[in-house]
mmCIF file of C-alpha atoms in Angstrom:
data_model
loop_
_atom_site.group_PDB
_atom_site.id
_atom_site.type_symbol
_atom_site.label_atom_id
_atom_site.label_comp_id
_atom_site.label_asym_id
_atom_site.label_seq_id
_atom_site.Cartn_x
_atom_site.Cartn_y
_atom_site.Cartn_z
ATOM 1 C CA UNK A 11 -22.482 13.700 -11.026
ATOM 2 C CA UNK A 12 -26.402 13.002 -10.649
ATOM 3 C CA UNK A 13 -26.624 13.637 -7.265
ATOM 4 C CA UNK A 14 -29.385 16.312 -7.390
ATOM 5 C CA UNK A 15 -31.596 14.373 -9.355
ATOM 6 C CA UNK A 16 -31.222 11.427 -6.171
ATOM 7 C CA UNK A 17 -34.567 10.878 -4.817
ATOM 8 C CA UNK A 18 -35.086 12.849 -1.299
ATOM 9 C CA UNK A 19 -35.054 9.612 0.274
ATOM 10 C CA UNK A 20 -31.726 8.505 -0.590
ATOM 11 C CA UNK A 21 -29.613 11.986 0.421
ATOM 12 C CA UNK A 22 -30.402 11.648 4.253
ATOM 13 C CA UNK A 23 -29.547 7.661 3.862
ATOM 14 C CA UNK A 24 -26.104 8.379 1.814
ATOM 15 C CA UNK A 25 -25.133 11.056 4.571
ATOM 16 C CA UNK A 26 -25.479 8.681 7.349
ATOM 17 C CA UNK A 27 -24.055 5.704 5.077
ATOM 18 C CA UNK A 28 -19.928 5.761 5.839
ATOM 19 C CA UNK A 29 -17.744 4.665 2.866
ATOM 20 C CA UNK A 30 -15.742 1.928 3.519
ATOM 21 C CA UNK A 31 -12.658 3.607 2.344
ATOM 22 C CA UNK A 32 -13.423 6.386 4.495
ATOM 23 C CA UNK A 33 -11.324 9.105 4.357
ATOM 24 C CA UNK A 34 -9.894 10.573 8.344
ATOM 25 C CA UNK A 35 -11.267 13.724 10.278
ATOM 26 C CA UNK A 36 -7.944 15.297 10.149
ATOM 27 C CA UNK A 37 -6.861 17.907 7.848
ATOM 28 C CA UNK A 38 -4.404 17.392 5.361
ATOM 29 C CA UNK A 39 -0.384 16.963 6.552
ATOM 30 C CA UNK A 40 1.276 20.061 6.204
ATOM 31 C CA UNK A 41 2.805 20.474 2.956
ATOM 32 C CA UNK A 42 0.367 17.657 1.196
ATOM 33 C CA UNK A 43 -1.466 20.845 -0.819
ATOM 34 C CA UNK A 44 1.078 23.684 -0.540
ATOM 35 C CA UNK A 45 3.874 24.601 -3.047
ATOM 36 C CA UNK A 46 7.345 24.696 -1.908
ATOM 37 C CA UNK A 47 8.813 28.608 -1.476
ATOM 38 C CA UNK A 48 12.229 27.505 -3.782
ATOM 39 C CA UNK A 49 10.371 26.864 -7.463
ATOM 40 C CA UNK A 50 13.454 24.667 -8.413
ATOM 41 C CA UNK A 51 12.495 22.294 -5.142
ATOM 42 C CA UNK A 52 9.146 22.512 -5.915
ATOM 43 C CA UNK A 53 9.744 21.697 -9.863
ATOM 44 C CA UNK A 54 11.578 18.738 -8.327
ATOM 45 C CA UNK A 55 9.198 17.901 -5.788
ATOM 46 C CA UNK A 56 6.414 17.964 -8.461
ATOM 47 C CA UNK A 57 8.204 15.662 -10.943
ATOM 48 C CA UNK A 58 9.012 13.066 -8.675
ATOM 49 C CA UNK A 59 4.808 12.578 -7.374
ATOM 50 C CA UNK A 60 3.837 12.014 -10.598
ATOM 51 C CA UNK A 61 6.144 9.244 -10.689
ATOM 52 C CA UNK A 62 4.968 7.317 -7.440
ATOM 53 C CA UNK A 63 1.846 5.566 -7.910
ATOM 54 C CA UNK A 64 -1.271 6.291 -5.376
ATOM 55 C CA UNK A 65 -1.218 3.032 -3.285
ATOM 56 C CA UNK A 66 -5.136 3.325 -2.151
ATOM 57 C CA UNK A 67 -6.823 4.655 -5.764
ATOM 58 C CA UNK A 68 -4.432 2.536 -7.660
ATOM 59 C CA UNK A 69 -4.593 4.110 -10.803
ATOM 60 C CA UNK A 70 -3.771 7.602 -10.555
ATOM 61 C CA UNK A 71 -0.300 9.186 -9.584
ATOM 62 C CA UNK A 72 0.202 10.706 -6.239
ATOM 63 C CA UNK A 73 0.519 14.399 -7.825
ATOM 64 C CA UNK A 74 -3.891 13.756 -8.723
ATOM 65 C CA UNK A 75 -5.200 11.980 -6.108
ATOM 66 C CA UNK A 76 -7.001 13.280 -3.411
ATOM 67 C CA UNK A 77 -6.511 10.293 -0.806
ATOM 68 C CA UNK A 78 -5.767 11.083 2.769
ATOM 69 C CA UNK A 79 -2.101 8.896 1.695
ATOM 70 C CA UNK A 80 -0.981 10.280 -1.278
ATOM 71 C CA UNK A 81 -1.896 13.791 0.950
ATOM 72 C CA UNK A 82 0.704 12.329 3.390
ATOM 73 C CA UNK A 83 3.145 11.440 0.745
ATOM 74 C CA UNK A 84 3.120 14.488 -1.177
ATOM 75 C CA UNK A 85 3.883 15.895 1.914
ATOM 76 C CA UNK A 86 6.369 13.985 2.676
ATOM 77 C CA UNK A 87 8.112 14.137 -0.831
ATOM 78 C CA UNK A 88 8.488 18.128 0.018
ATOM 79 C CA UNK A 89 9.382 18.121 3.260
ATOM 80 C CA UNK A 90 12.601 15.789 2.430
ATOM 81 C CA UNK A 91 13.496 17.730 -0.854
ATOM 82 C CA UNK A 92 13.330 21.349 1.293
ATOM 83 C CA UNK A 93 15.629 18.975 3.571
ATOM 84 C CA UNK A 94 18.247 18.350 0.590
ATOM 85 C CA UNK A 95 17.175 15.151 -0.025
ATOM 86 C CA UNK A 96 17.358 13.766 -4.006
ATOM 87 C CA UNK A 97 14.619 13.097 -5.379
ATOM 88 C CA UNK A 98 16.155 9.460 -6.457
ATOM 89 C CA UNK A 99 17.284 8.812 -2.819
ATOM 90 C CA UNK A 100 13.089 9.084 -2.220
ATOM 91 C CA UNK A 101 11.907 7.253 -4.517
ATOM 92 C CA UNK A 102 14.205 4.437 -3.573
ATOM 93 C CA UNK A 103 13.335 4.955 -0.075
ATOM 94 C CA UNK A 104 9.902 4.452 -1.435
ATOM 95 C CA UNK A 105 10.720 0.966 -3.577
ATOM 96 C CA UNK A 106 12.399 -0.286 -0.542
ATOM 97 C CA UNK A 107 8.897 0.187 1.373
ATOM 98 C CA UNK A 108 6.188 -0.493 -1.268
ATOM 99 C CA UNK A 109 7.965 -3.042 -3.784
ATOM 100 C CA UNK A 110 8.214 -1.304 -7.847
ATOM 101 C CA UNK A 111 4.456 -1.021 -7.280
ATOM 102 C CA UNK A 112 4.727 2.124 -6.666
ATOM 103 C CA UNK A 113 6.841 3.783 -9.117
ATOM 104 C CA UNK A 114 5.324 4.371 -13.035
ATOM 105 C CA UNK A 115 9.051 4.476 -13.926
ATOM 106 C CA UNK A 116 10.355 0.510 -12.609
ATOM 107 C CA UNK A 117 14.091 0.290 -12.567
ATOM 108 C CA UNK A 118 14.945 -2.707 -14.406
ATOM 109 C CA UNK A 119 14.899 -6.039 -13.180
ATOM 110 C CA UNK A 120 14.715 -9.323 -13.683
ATOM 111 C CA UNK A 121 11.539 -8.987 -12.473
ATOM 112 C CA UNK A 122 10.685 -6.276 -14.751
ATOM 113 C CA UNK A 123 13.011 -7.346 -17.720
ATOM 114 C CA UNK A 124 9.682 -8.548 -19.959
ATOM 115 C CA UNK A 125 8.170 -5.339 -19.423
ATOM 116 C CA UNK A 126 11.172 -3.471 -20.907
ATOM 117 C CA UNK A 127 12.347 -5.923 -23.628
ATOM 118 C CA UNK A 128 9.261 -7.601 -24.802
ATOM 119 C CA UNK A 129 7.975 -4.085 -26.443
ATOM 120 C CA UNK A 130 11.381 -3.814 -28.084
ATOM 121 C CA UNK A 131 11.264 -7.455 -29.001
ATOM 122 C CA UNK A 132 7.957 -6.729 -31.075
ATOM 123 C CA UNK A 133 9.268 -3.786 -32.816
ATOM 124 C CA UNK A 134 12.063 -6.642 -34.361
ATOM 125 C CA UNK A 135 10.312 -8.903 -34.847
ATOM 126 C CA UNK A 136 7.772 -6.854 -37.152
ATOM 127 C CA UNK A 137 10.935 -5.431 -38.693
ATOM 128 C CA UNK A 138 12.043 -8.582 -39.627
ATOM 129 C CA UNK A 139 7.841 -9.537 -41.053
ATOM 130 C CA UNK A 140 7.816 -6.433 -43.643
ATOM 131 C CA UNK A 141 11.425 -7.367 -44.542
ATOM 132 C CA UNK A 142 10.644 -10.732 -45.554
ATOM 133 C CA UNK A 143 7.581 -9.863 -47.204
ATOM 134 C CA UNK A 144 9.206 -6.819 -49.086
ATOM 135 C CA UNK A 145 12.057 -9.735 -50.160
ATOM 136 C CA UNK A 146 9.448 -11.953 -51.314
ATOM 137 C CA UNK A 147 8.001 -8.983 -53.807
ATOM 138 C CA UNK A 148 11.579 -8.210 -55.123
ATOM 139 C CA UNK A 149 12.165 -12.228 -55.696
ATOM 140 C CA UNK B 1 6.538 -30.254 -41.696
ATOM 141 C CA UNK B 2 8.328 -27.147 -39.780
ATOM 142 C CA UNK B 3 5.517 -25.001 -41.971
ATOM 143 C CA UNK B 4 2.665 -26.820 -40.553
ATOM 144 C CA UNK B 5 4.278 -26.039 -37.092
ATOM 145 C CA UNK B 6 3.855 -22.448 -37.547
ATOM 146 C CA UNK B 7 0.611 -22.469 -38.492
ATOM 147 C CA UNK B 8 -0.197 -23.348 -35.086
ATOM 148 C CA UNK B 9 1.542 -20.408 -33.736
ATOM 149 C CA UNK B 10 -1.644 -18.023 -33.750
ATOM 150 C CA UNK B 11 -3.565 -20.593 -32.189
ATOM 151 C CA UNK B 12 -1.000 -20.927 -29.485
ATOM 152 C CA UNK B 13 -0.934 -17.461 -28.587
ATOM 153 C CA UNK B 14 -4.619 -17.132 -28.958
ATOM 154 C CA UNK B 15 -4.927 -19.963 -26.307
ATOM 155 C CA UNK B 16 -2.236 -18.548 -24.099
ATOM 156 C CA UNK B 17 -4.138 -15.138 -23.738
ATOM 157 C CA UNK B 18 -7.315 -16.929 -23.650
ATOM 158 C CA UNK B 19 -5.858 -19.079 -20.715
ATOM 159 C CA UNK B 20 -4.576 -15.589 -19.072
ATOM 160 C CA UNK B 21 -8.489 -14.345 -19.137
ATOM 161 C CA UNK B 22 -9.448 -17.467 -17.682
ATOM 162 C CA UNK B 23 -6.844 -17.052 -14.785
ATOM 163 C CA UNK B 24 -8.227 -13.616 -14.172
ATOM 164 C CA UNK B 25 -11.616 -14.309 -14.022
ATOM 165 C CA UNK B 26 -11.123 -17.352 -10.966
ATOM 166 C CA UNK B 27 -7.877 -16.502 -9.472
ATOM 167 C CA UNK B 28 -9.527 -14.631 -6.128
ATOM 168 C CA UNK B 29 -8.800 -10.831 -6.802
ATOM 169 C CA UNK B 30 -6.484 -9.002 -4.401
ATOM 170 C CA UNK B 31 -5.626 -5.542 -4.424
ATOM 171 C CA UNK B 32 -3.164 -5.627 -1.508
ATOM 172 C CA UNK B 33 -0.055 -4.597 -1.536
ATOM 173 C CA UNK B 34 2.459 -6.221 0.864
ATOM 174 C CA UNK B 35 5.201 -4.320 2.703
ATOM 175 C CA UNK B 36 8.781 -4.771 1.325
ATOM 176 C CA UNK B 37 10.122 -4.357 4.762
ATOM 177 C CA UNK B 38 8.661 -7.426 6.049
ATOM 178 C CA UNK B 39 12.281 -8.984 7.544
ATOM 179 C CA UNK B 40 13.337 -5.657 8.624
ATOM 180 C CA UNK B 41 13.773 -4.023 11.533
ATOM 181 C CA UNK B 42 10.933 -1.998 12.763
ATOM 182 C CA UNK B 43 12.058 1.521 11.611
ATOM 183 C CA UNK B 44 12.681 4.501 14.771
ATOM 184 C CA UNK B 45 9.667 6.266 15.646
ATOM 185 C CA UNK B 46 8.213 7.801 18.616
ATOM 186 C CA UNK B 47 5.017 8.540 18.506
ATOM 187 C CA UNK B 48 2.835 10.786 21.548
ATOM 188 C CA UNK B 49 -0.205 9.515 23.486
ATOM 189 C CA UNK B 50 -3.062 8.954 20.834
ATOM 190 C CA UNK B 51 -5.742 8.701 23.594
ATOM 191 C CA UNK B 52 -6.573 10.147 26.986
ATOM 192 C CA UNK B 53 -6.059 5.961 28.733
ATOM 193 C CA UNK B 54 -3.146 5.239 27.327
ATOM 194 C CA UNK B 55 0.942 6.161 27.200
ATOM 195 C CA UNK B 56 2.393 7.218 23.407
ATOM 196 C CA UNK B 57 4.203 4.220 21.532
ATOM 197 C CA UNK B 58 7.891 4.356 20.245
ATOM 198 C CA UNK B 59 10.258 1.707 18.508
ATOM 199 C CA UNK B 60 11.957 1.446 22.320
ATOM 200 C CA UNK B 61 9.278 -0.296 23.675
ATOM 201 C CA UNK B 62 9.447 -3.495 21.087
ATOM 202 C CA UNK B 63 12.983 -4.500 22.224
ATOM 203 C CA UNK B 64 12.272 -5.083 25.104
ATOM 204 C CA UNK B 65 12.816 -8.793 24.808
ATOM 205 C CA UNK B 66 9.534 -10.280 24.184
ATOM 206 C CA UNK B 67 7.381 -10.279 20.703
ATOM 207 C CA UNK B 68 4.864 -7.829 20.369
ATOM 208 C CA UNK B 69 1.659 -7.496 17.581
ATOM 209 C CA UNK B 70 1.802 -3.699 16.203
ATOM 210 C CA UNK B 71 -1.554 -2.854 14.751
ATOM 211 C CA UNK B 72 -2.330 -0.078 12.396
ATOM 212 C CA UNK B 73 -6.113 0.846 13.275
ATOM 213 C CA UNK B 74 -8.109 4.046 13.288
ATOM 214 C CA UNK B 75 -11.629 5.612 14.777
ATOM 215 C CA UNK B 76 -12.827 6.542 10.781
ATOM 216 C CA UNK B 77 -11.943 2.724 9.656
ATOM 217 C CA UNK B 78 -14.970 0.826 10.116
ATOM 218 C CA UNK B 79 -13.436 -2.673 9.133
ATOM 219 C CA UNK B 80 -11.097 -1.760 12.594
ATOM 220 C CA UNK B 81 -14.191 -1.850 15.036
ATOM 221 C CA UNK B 82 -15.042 -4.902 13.697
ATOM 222 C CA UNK B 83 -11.614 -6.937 14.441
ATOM 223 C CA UNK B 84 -11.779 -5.272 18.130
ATOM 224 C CA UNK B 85 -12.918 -8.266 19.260
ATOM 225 C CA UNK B 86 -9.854 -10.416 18.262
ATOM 226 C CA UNK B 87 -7.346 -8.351 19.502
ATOM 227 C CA UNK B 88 -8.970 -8.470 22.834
ATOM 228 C CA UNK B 89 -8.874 -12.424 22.874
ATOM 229 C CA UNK B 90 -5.373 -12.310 21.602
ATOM 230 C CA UNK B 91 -4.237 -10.261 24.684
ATOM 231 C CA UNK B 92 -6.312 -12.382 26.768
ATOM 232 C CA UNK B 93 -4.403 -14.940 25.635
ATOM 233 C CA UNK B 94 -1.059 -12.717 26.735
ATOM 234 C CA UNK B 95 0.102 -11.141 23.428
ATOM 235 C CA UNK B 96 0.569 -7.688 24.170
ATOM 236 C CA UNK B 97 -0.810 -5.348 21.113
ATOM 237 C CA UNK B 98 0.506 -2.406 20.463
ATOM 238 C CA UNK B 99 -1.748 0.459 18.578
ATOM 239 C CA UNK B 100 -0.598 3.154 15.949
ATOM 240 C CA UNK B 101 -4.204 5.053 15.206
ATOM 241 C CA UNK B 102 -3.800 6.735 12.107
ATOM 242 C CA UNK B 103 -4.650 10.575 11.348
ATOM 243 C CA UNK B 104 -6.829 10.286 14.415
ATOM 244 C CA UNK B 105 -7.996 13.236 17.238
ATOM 245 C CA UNK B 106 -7.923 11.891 20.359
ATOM 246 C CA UNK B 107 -11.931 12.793 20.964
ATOM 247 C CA UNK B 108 -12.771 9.917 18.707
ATOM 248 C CA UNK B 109 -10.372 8.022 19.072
ATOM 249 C CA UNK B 110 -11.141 7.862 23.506
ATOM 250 C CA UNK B 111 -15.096 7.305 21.648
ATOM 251 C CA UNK B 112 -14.244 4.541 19.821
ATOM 252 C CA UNK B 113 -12.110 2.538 22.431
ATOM 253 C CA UNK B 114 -14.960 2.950 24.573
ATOM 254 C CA UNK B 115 -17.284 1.627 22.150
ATOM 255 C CA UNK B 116 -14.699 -1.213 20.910
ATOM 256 C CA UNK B 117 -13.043 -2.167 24.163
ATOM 257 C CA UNK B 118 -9.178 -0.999 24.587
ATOM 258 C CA UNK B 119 -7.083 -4.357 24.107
ATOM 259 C CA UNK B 120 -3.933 -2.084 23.596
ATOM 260 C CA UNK B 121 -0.910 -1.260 26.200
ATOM 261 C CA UNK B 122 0.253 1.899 24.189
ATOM 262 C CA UNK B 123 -1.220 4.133 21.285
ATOM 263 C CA UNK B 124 0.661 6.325 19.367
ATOM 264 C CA UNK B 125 0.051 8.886 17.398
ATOM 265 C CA UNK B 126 0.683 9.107 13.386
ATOM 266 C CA UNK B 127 -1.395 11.742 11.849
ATOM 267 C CA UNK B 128 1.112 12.216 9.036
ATOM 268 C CA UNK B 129 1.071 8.584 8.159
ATOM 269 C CA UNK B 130 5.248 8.568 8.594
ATOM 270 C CA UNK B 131 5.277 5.915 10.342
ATOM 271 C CA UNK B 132 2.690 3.496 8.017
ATOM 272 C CA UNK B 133 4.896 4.902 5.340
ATOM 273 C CA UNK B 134 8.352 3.922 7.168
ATOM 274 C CA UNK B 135 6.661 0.403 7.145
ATOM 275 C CA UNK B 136 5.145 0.092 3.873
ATOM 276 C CA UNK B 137 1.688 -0.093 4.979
ATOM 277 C CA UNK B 138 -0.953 0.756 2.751
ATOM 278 C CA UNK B 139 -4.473 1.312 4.828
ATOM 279 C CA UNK B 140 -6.181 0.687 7.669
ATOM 280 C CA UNK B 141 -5.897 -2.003 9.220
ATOM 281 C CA UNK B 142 -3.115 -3.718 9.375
ATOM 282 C CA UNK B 143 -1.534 -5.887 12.030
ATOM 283 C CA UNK B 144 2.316 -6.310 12.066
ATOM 284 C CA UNK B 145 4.401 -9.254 14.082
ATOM 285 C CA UNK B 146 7.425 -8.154 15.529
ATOM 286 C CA UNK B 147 10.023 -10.285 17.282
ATOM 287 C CA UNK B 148 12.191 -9.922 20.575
ATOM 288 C CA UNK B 149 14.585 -8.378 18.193
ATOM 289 C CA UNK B 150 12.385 -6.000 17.013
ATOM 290 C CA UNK B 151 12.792 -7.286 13.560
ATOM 291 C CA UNK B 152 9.377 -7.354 11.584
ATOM 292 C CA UNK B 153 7.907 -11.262 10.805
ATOM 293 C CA UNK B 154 4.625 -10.914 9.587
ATOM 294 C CA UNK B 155 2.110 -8.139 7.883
ATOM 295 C CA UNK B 156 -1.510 -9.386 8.160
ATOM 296 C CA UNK B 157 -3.248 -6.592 5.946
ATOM 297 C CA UNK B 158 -7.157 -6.149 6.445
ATOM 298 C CA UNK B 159 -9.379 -7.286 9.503
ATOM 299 C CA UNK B 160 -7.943 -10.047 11.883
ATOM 300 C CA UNK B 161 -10.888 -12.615 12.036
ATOM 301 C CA UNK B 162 -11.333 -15.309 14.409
ATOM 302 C CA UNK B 163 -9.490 -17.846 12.676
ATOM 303 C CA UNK B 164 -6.498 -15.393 12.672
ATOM 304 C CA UNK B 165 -6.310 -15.537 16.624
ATOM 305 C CA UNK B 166 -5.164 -19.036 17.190
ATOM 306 C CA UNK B 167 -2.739 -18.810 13.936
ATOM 307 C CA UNK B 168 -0.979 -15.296 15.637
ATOM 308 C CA UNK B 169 -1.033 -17.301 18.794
ATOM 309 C CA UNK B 170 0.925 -20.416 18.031
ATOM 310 C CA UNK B 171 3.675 -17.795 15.758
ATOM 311 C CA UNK B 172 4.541 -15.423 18.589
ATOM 312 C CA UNK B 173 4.980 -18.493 20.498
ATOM 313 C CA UNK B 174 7.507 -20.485 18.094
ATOM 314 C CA UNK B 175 9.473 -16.575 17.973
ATOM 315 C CA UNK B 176 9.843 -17.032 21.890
#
């Protein structure tokens, strides 16, 4: 943050310029910013936003960011666990919606199959690299 | 010979990544993220008045028998004042559009229809966002085709330009 060092000029110009990703006049939904009362919900509640991706920043979790959406999630994610909903029955509810986009934990698919496998597929195949080359010494 | 193959591999995959860098660089970037639940019917909701002109919005009112546009707009989204235009010509045209204005007081929200013009026949309201969520929507704006049915068609995420108009057109007709 530089801000104070902006030339006068350009504070009265940035207050009148809107963002294009401008954030509502509203305040946040009701439970976007506020704990649970039952600490096991909450723990719950908690574990399962840092799972689901922010859909607007696109690179944080919805647990960090401070977009009017992940507000409105976050909110939402409470609200349904107070309600007895599992956290798993959310997140699908989620997937269903917004494709495995929005989850950092995909359930596996063919679709994300490479992103699971290949990873393992490495680790064997550089198994197999030393082994040969330890062979080779031995012969 | 199968020794001189393998020499090549490194190349390959050096060609294959460089090819993927290429791809990045002209493919045209996108950051959207389309709704899973095009296909779907439109989920329940029933939302109260948004504005002072006109009655709330609920799922009710889109099986009525005729296809409907739904669009996701808001007084903060500047992008929405600008496709305000186009939704008028597309009811002028006799598409009836349907508003849901997002996290939005009804003082600004009466402002900006007066500024904008008011092509819609109902607004709700959705200042939670439950119903953009029920429909996998991801911003502001974003203009949904749904059928007789009520069964979604069609997301069209971002501004509707002119171009848009006649395409909507000639698709809510082929749904009749």
């Amino acid at each position: 943050m530089r801000s104070w060092r902006a030339p006068a000029l350009l504070i009265p110009l940035a207050l009148i310029a809107a963002p294009l990703m401008a954030d509502s006049n509203l305040p946040p939904a009701p439970l976007a910013n506020t704990a649970l009362p039952n600490p096991a919900q909450e723990r719950q509640a908690k574990a399962l936003m840092t799972k689901i991706r922010c859909l607007v920043c696109q690179g944080e979790s919805i647990a960090e960011s401070n977009s009017d959406l992940a507000g409105d999630m976050r909110s939402m994610i409470r609200e349904r666990i107070q309600a007895g909903e599992s956290p798993d029955s959310i997140r699908h509810w989620l997937i269903r919606r917004y494709g495995n986009w929005v989850t950092y934990d995909p359930p596996f698919s063919a679709q994300t199959a490479g992103l699971w496998l290949v990873p393992l597929m490495l680790v064997i195949a550089g198994g197999l690299l030393v082994r040969g080359r330890i062979k080779r010494r031995h012969d | 010979m199968t020794k001189r193959l393998w020499l090549w591999l490194p190349f390959a995959g050096f060609a294959l990544v460089l090819g993927l860098l290429i791809h990045g660089l002209v493919a045209p970037e996108s950051h959207d993220i389309p709704s899973q639940w095009v296909g779907q019917p439109m989920p329940h909701f029933d939302l109260p008045a948004a504005s002072s002109s006109r009655p709330g919005f609920s799922s009710a009112n889109l099986t009525a028998g005729k296809p409907h546009l739904v669009n996701i707009f808001a007084s903060w989204c500047i992008p929405c004042a600008a496709e305000a235009p186009q939704l008028v010509a597309l009811t002028k045209a006799g598409v009836e559009v349907d508003g849901i204005a997002l996290r939005d007081r009804k003082v600004d929200l009466d402002a900006f229809l007066e500024r904008n013009g008011n092509p819609y026949a109902r607004i709700g309201s959705d200042t939670t966002s439950s119903v953009a969520m029920a429909l996998g929507s991801t911003g502001v704006p974003e203009t949904y085709l749904i059928d007789s049915k009520g069964i979604i068609r069609l997301q069209h995420i971002g501004v509707l330009y002119d171009d848009d108009v006649p395409r909507l057109i000639a698709q809510m007709k082929a749904l009749h």
